[in-house]
Coordinates of C-alpha atoms in Angstrom, one line a residue:
X7 CA 0.0 0.1 0.0
X8 CA 2.2 2.7 -1.4
X9 CA 0.9 6.2 -0.8
X10 CA 4.2 7.9 -0.4
X11 CA 4.6 9.8 -3.7
X12 CA 3.7 9.5 -7.4
X13 CA 7.5 9.6 -8.0
X14 CA 7.5 6.2 -6.6
X15 CA 5.3 4.6 -9.3
X16 CA 6.4 2.6 -12.1
X17 CA 6.3 3.1 -15.9
X18 CA 3.2 3.0 -18.1
X19 CA 3.5 0.0 -20.4
X20 CA 2.9 2.3 -23.5
X21 CA 5.8 4.5 -22.5
X22 CA 7.9 1.5 -21.8
X23 CA 7.0 -0.2 -25.0
X24 CA 8.1 3.2 -26.8
X25 CA 11.4 3.2 -25.0
X26 CA 12.2 -0.2 -25.9
X27 CA 11.4 0.6 -29.6
X28 CA 13.6 3.7 -29.5
X29 CA 16.5 1.8 -27.9
X30 CA 16.8 -0.3 -31.2
X31 CA 19.0 0.9 -34.0
X32 CA 20.8 4.3 -33.8
X33 CA 19.6 7.9 -33.9
X34 CA 21.1 11.3 -34.0
X35 CA 22.4 12.6 -30.7
X36 CA 21.7 15.5 -28.6
X37 CA 18.1 16.1 -29.3
X38 CA 18.5 16.1 -33.1
X39 CA 16.6 13.0 -33.7
X40 CA 13.2 12.2 -35.0
X41 CA 11.7 11.1 -31.7
X42 CA 12.6 14.5 -30.2
X43 CA 11.2 16.5 -33.0
X44 CA 7.9 14.5 -33.0
X45 CA 7.7 15.1 -29.3
X46 CA 8.3 18.9 -29.8
X47 CA 5.6 18.9 -32.4
X48 CA 3.0 17.1 -30.2
X49 CA 3.8 19.8 -27.5
X50 CA 3.2 22.7 -29.8
X51 CA 0.0 21.2 -31.0
X52 CA -1.1 20.4 -27.5
X53 CA -0.6 23.9 -26.4
X54 CA -1.8 25.5 -29.7
X55 CA 1.2 27.8 -29.7
X56 CA 4.5 28.2 -31.2
X57 CA 7.0 27.0 -28.6
X58 CA 10.5 26.0 -27.8
X59 CA 10.9 22.7 -26.0
X60 CA 14.0 21.5 -23.9
X61 CA 13.8 18.1 -22.2
X62 CA 15.5 17.6 -18.8
X63 CA 15.8 14.7 -16.5
X64 CA 14.5 16.2 -13.2
X65 CA 11.7 18.7 -12.0
X66 CA 14.4 20.6 -10.1
X67 CA 16.4 21.1 -13.3
X68 CA 13.4 22.0 -15.3
X69 CA 12.3 24.6 -12.7
X70 CA 15.7 26.3 -11.9
X71 CA 16.9 26.3 -15.5
X72 CA 13.6 28.0 -16.6
X73 CA 13.9 30.6 -13.9
X74 CA 17.6 31.1 -14.6
X75 CA 16.5 32.4 -18.0
X76 CA 14.1 34.8 -16.1
X77 CA 16.5 36.2 -13.6
X78 CA 19.7 37.7 -13.3
X79 CA 21.7 37.4 -9.9
X80 CA 20.6 40.4 -8.6
X81 CA 17.0 39.5 -9.1
X82 CA 14.2 38.1 -7.1
X83 CA 11.8 35.5 -7.7
X84 CA 8.2 35.6 -6.0
X85 CA 6.8 32.1 -5.0
X86 CA 4.3 30.8 -2.5
X87 CA 5.8 30.3 0.9
X88 CA 5.2 26.5 0.7
X89 CA 6.2 26.1 -2.9
X90 CA 8.5 23.0 -3.6
X91 CA 11.1 25.6 -5.1
X92 CA 11.6 27.0 -1.8
X93 CA 11.1 24.0 0.6
X94 CA 12.3 20.9 -1.4
X95 CA 14.9 22.1 -3.9
X96 CA 17.9 23.1 -1.8
X97 CA 19.8 26.0 -3.3
X98 CA 19.6 24.7 -6.9
X99 CA 17.7 27.9 -7.9
X100 CA 20.4 30.0 -6.3
X101 CA 23.0 28.1 -8.0
X102 CA 21.5 28.0 -11.6
X103 CA 20.8 31.8 -11.3
X104 CA 24.0 32.9 -9.9
X105 CA 22.4 34.0 -6.7
X106 CA 18.8 35.1 -7.4
X107 CA 16.8 35.2 -4.2
X108 CA 13.3 33.5 -3.7
X109 CA 10.9 35.7 -2.0
X110 CA 8.0 33.6 -0.3
X111 CA 4.4 34.8 -0.3
X112 CA 2.2 33.5 2.6
X113 CA -1.4 33.1 2.1
X114 CA -4.3 31.6 4.0
X115 CA -5.7 29.9 1.0
X116 CA -2.6 27.7 -0.2
X117 CA -2.4 29.7 -3.3
X118 CA -1.1 33.1 -4.3
X119 CA -3.8 35.7 -4.8
X120 CA -3.7 38.9 -6.6
X121 CA -4.2 41.0 -3.5
X122 CA -1.0 38.9 -1.7
X123 CA 1.1 39.5 -4.8
X124 CA 0.1 43.1 -5.0
X125 CA 0.9 43.6 -1.2
X126 CA 4.1 41.9 -1.7
X127 CA 5.2 43.9 -4.7
X128 CA 4.1 47.2 -3.1
X129 CA 6.3 46.4 0.0
X130 CA 9.6 45.7 -2.0
X131 CA 11.8 48.7 -1.4
X132 CA 12.7 50.4 -5.0
X133 CA 16.2 51.5 -4.1
X134 CA 18.5 50.8 -6.9
X135 CA 21.1 49.5 -6.7
X136 CA 20.7 48.6 -3.1
X137 CA 17.6 46.6 -3.3
X138 CA 16.9 43.2 -4.9
X139 CA 14.9 43.6 -8.3
X140 CA 11.8 41.4 -9.0
X141 CA 11.8 39.8 -12.4
X142 CA 9.6 36.8 -12.0
X143 CA 6.8 35.1 -10.7
X144 CA 6.5 31.2 -10.1
X145 CA 3.2 29.4 -9.8
X146 CA 2.8 25.9 -8.8
X147 CA 0.0 23.9 -10.5
X148 CA -1.2 22.0 -8.9
X149 CA 0.0 23.4 -5.5
X150 CA 1.7 21.8 -2.5
X151 CA -1.4 21.5 -0.9
X152 CA -3.1 19.7 -4.0
X153 CA -5.1 22.8 -5.0
X154 CA -5.4 24.0 -8.5
X155 CA -5.4 27.5 -9.9
X156 CA -8.3 28.2 -12.6
X157 CA -7.7 29.8 -15.8
X158 CA -9.2 33.0 -14.4
X159 CA -7.2 32.8 -11.1
X160 CA -4.1 32.5 -13.4
X161 CA -5.2 35.6 -15.7
X162 CA -5.3 37.6 -12.7
X163 CA -2.1 36.8 -11.3
X164 CA -0.2 36.9 -14.8
X165 CA -1.8 40.2 -15.7
X166 CA -0.7 41.7 -12.5
X167 CA 3.0 40.3 -12.8
X168 CA 3.2 41.3 -16.4
X169 CA 2.2 44.9 -15.5
X170 CA 5.1 45.1 -13.2
X171 CA 7.5 43.7 -15.6
X172 CA 7.8 40.3 -14.3
X173 CA 7.8 37.2 -16.3
X174 CA 5.7 34.2 -15.1
X175 CA 6.8 30.6 -14.7
X176 CA 4.7 27.6 -13.9
X177 CA 6.0 24.5 -11.9
X178 CA 3.8 21.7 -13.4
X179 CA 5.1 18.8 -12.1
X180 CA 1.6 17.8 -11.6
X181 CA 0.0 19.9 -14.4
X182 CA -1.6 16.8 -15.8
X183 CA -3.6 16.2 -12.7
X184 CA -4.8 19.8 -12.7
X185 CA -5.9 19.5 -16.6
X186 CA -7.8 16.4 -15.6
X187 CA -9.5 17.9 -12.6
X188 CA -10.5 21.2 -14.3
X189 CA -11.4 19.6 -17.7
X190 CA -10.0 22.6 -19.5
X191 CA -7.4 22.7 -22.3
X192 CA -3.8 22.6 -21.5
X193 CA -3.6 25.8 -23.5
X194 CA -6.3 27.5 -21.3
X195 CA -4.3 26.6 -18.3
X196 CA -0.9 28.0 -19.4
X197 CA -0.2 30.1 -22.5
X198 CA -3.8 31.5 -22.8
X199 CA -3.5 32.2 -19.2
X200 CA -0.4 34.3 -19.5
X201 CA 2.3 31.8 -18.5
X202 CA 5.5 32.5 -20.2
X203 CA 7.5 29.3 -19.4
X204 CA 6.2 25.9 -18.1
X205 CA 7.8 23.1 -16.4
X206 CA 5.8 20.2 -17.8
X207 CA 6.3 17.2 -15.8
X208 CA 5.8 13.6 -17.0
X209 CA 7.7 11.6 -14.4
X210 CA 4.9 11.7 -11.8
X211 CA 2.5 10.7 -14.4
X212 CA 3.9 7.4 -15.8
X213 CA 7.0 8.3 -17.6
X214 CA 10.5 6.9 -16.5
X215 CA 12.6 10.2 -16.5
X216 CA 11.0 12.9 -18.5
X217 CA 10.4 16.6 -17.8
X218 CA 10.3 19.4 -20.5
X219 CA 10.8 23.2 -20.4
X220 CA 8.3 24.8 -22.6
X221 CA 8.8 28.4 -23.5
X222 CA 5.5 30.0 -24.8
X223 CA 7.4 33.5 -24.8
X224 CA 10.1 32.0 -27.3
X225 CA 12.4 35.2 -27.0
X226 CA 13.1 34.1 -23.4
X227 CA 14.7 30.6 -24.7
X228 CA 17.6 32.6 -26.2
X229 CA 20.8 30.7 -25.3
X230 CA 18.8 28.1 -23.3
X231 CA 20.6 25.5 -25.2
X232 CA 24.1 26.8 -23.6
X233 CA 22.5 26.8 -20.0
X234 CA 21.4 23.2 -20.6
X235 CA 24.8 22.1 -21.7
X236 CA 26.5 24.0 -18.9
X237 CA 24.0 22.3 -16.5
X238 CA 24.8 18.7 -17.6
X239 CA 21.3 18.3 -18.9
X240 CA 22.0 18.0 -22.6
X241 CA 21.7 14.1 -22.7
X242 CA 23.4 12.4 -25.8
X243 CA 20.7 9.8 -26.2
X244 CA 18.0 12.5 -26.2
X245 CA 15.7 10.2 -28.2
X246 CA 14.8 8.6 -25.0
X247 CA 13.1 11.8 -23.7
X248 CA 11.3 12.4 -27.0
X249 CA 10.0 8.6 -27.2
X250 CA 8.5 8.9 -23.7
X251 CA 6.9 12.3 -24.4
X252 CA 5.4 11.1 -27.5
X253 CA 4.0 8.0 -26.1
X254 CA 2.8 9.8 -23.1
X255 CA 0.8 12.3 -25.1
X256 CA -0.3 10.1 -27.8
X257 CA -4.3 9.9 -27.9
X258 CA -4.4 11.7 -24.5
X259 CA -2.7 9.0 -22.5
X260 CA -1.2 11.4 -20.1
X261 CA -4.8 12.5 -19.2
X262 CA -5.9 9.1 -18.7
X263 CA -3.1 8.3 -16.2
X264 CA -3.8 11.7 -14.4
X265 CA -7.3 10.8 -14.1
X266 CA -6.8 7.4 -12.9
X267 CA -4.5 8.9 -10.2
X268 CA -7.3 11.7 -9.3
X269 CA -9.9 9.2 -9.0
X270 CA -7.8 6.9 -6.7
X271 CA -7.2 9.8 -4.4
X272 CA -11.1 10.7 -4.4
X273 CA -11.6 7.2 -3.3
X274 CA -8.9 7.2 -0.7
X275 CA -10.2 10.4 0.7
X276 CA -13.8 8.7 1.3
X277 CA -12.2 6.2 3.1
X278 CA -10.2 8.4 5.4
X279 CA -13.2 10.5 5.9
X280 CA -15.0 7.7 7.3
X281 CA -12.8 7.3 10.2
X282 CA -14.0 9.4 13.2
X283 CA -10.4 10.2 14.2
X284 CA -9.4 11.7 10.9
X285 CA -9.7 15.3 9.8
X286 CA -9.5 16.7 6.2
X287 CA -7.2 19.7 6.0
X288 CA -7.4 20.6 2.3
X289 CA -9.9 19.8 -0.6
X290 CA -9.0 16.9 -2.6
X291 CA -8.7 18.2 -6.3
X292 CA -5.7 16.2 -7.6
X293 CA -4.1 12.9 -6.6
X294 CA -3.0 14.3 -3.1
X295 CA -4.8 13.8 0.2
X296 CA -4.2 15.8 3.3
X297 CA -5.3 14.9 6.6
X298 CA -4.7 15.1 10.3
X299 CA -4.8 12.0 12.4
X300 CA -3.7 10.7 15.7
X301 CA -0.2 9.8 16.1
X302 CA -1.3 6.3 17.2
X303 CA -3.4 5.7 14.0
X304 CA -0.5 6.7 11.7
X305 CA 1.8 4.2 13.8
X306 CA -1.0 1.5 13.2
X307 CA -1.2 2.2 9.6
X308 CA 2.6 2.1 9.0
X309 CA 2.8 -1.2 11.0
X310 CA 0.1 -2.6 8.7
X311 CA 2.1 -1.9 5.6
X312 CA 0.8 1.5 4.5
X313 CA 3.5 4.0 3.0
X314 CA 2.5 7.7 3.8
X315 CA 4.3 10.6 5.2
X316 CA 3.6 12.9 8.1
X317 CA 3.6 16.4 6.8
X318 CA 4.6 19.8 7.8
X319 CA 2.6 21.4 10.6
X320 CA 3.1 24.7 8.8
X321 CA 1.3 23.4 5.8
X322 CA -2.0 23.5 7.6
X323 CA -4.6 26.1 6.9
X324 CA -4.6 29.2 9.0
X325 CA -6.6 28.7 12.2
X326 CA -6.3 25.0 12.1
X327 CA -5.6 23.7 15.5
X328 CA -3.4 20.6 15.8
X329 CA -4.4 18.5 18.8
X330 CA -1.1 17.4 21.0
X331 CA -1.5 13.8 19.9
X332 CA -2.2 14.6 16.1
X333 CA -0.1 14.8 13.1
X334 CA -0.5 16.3 9.6
X335 CA -0.2 13.3 7.0
X336 CA 0.0 13.2 3.1
X337 CA -1.1 10.6 1.0
X338 CA -0.3 10.3 -2.8
X339 CA -2.0 8.3 -5.3
X340 CA -0.6 7.4 -8.8
X341 CA -1.9 6.3 -12.1
X342 CA -0.9 2.7 -10.9
X343 CA -2.6 2.7 -7.6
X344 CA -5.0 -0.4 -7.7
X345 CA -8.4 -1.1 -6.4
X346 CA -6.7 -3.9 -4.5
X347 CA -4.4 -1.4 -2.6
X348 CA -7.6 0.6 -1.6
X349 CA -9.4 -2.4 -0.3
X350 CA -6.3 -3.5 1.7
X351 CA -5.9 0.2 3.1
X352 CA -9.8 0.2 3.9
X353 CA -9.2 -3.1 6.1
X354 CA -6.1 -1.3 7.7
X355 CA -7.9 1.8 8.7
X356 CA -10.8 -0.2 10.2
X357 CA -8.4 -2.8 12.1

């Protein structure tokens, strides 16, 4: 019963088959092959826009290299106070940008709001050359609390950011889950909402190792190939990225996988809500379920073979009172989470 992370899931058979086929014979190196070209074309069609696409191995590389194209060492990048970038990506952002600073925005809702963004920008000192200069806003879709930004919410934020001269990046490690939940088009949730560059994640959604940096504002991609090379992310057998993305996107497979993960999370949430000692902390919108439960119950679940993680008390909604014997806990489902796992979890929860 693995509800630790969607990173821990395996590879979709379709994607694995595509990798096996791509491994036969030879192909041009460094992303100049037909597999990569096909994947780039599919991404352009998916987002209904001319794009520049660069494939990398990790979400951290996708995020931090993306933002290195938007920020100089003397700049700041605004993010949510609980964003993965600031809490779980070490100093990679500072490394790749040469020293740009992350400025956190705390909100009660778990998402950045226009009011919070405006207030943060107004409070920043404008004392050149002494003060840090904001150059970018990064938004996480879905957020670290499993919440999604709607297209209208994104448009409000990107409009304000662009008015202030900031470019907007989206961390889309779970972008597929957000699209599946909202039922809108990928373009409506990105380029049409004012996003300049997207970290488009596949690794959490059935791929082996595959992330894409997608520039909608293609002028920002100038010299990005050099950044990729310098970061050690220009893979010689780039066809393996292309093969994964092509198979992932083919016939909407990526959304089928994301929807399966979302559905399993909804079912898991129903089971958890049925327990009198469990309290939900955030609405379940994608494939993450956040609850508070007694420490003894968590220990019981672990002993029964359930893998899940206690979470950060600081991630709780404002005003949520944590009991002395309680812990916040995160459960994550994946495309491969089975009904048998849910049945076993139900038995463990009731035992």
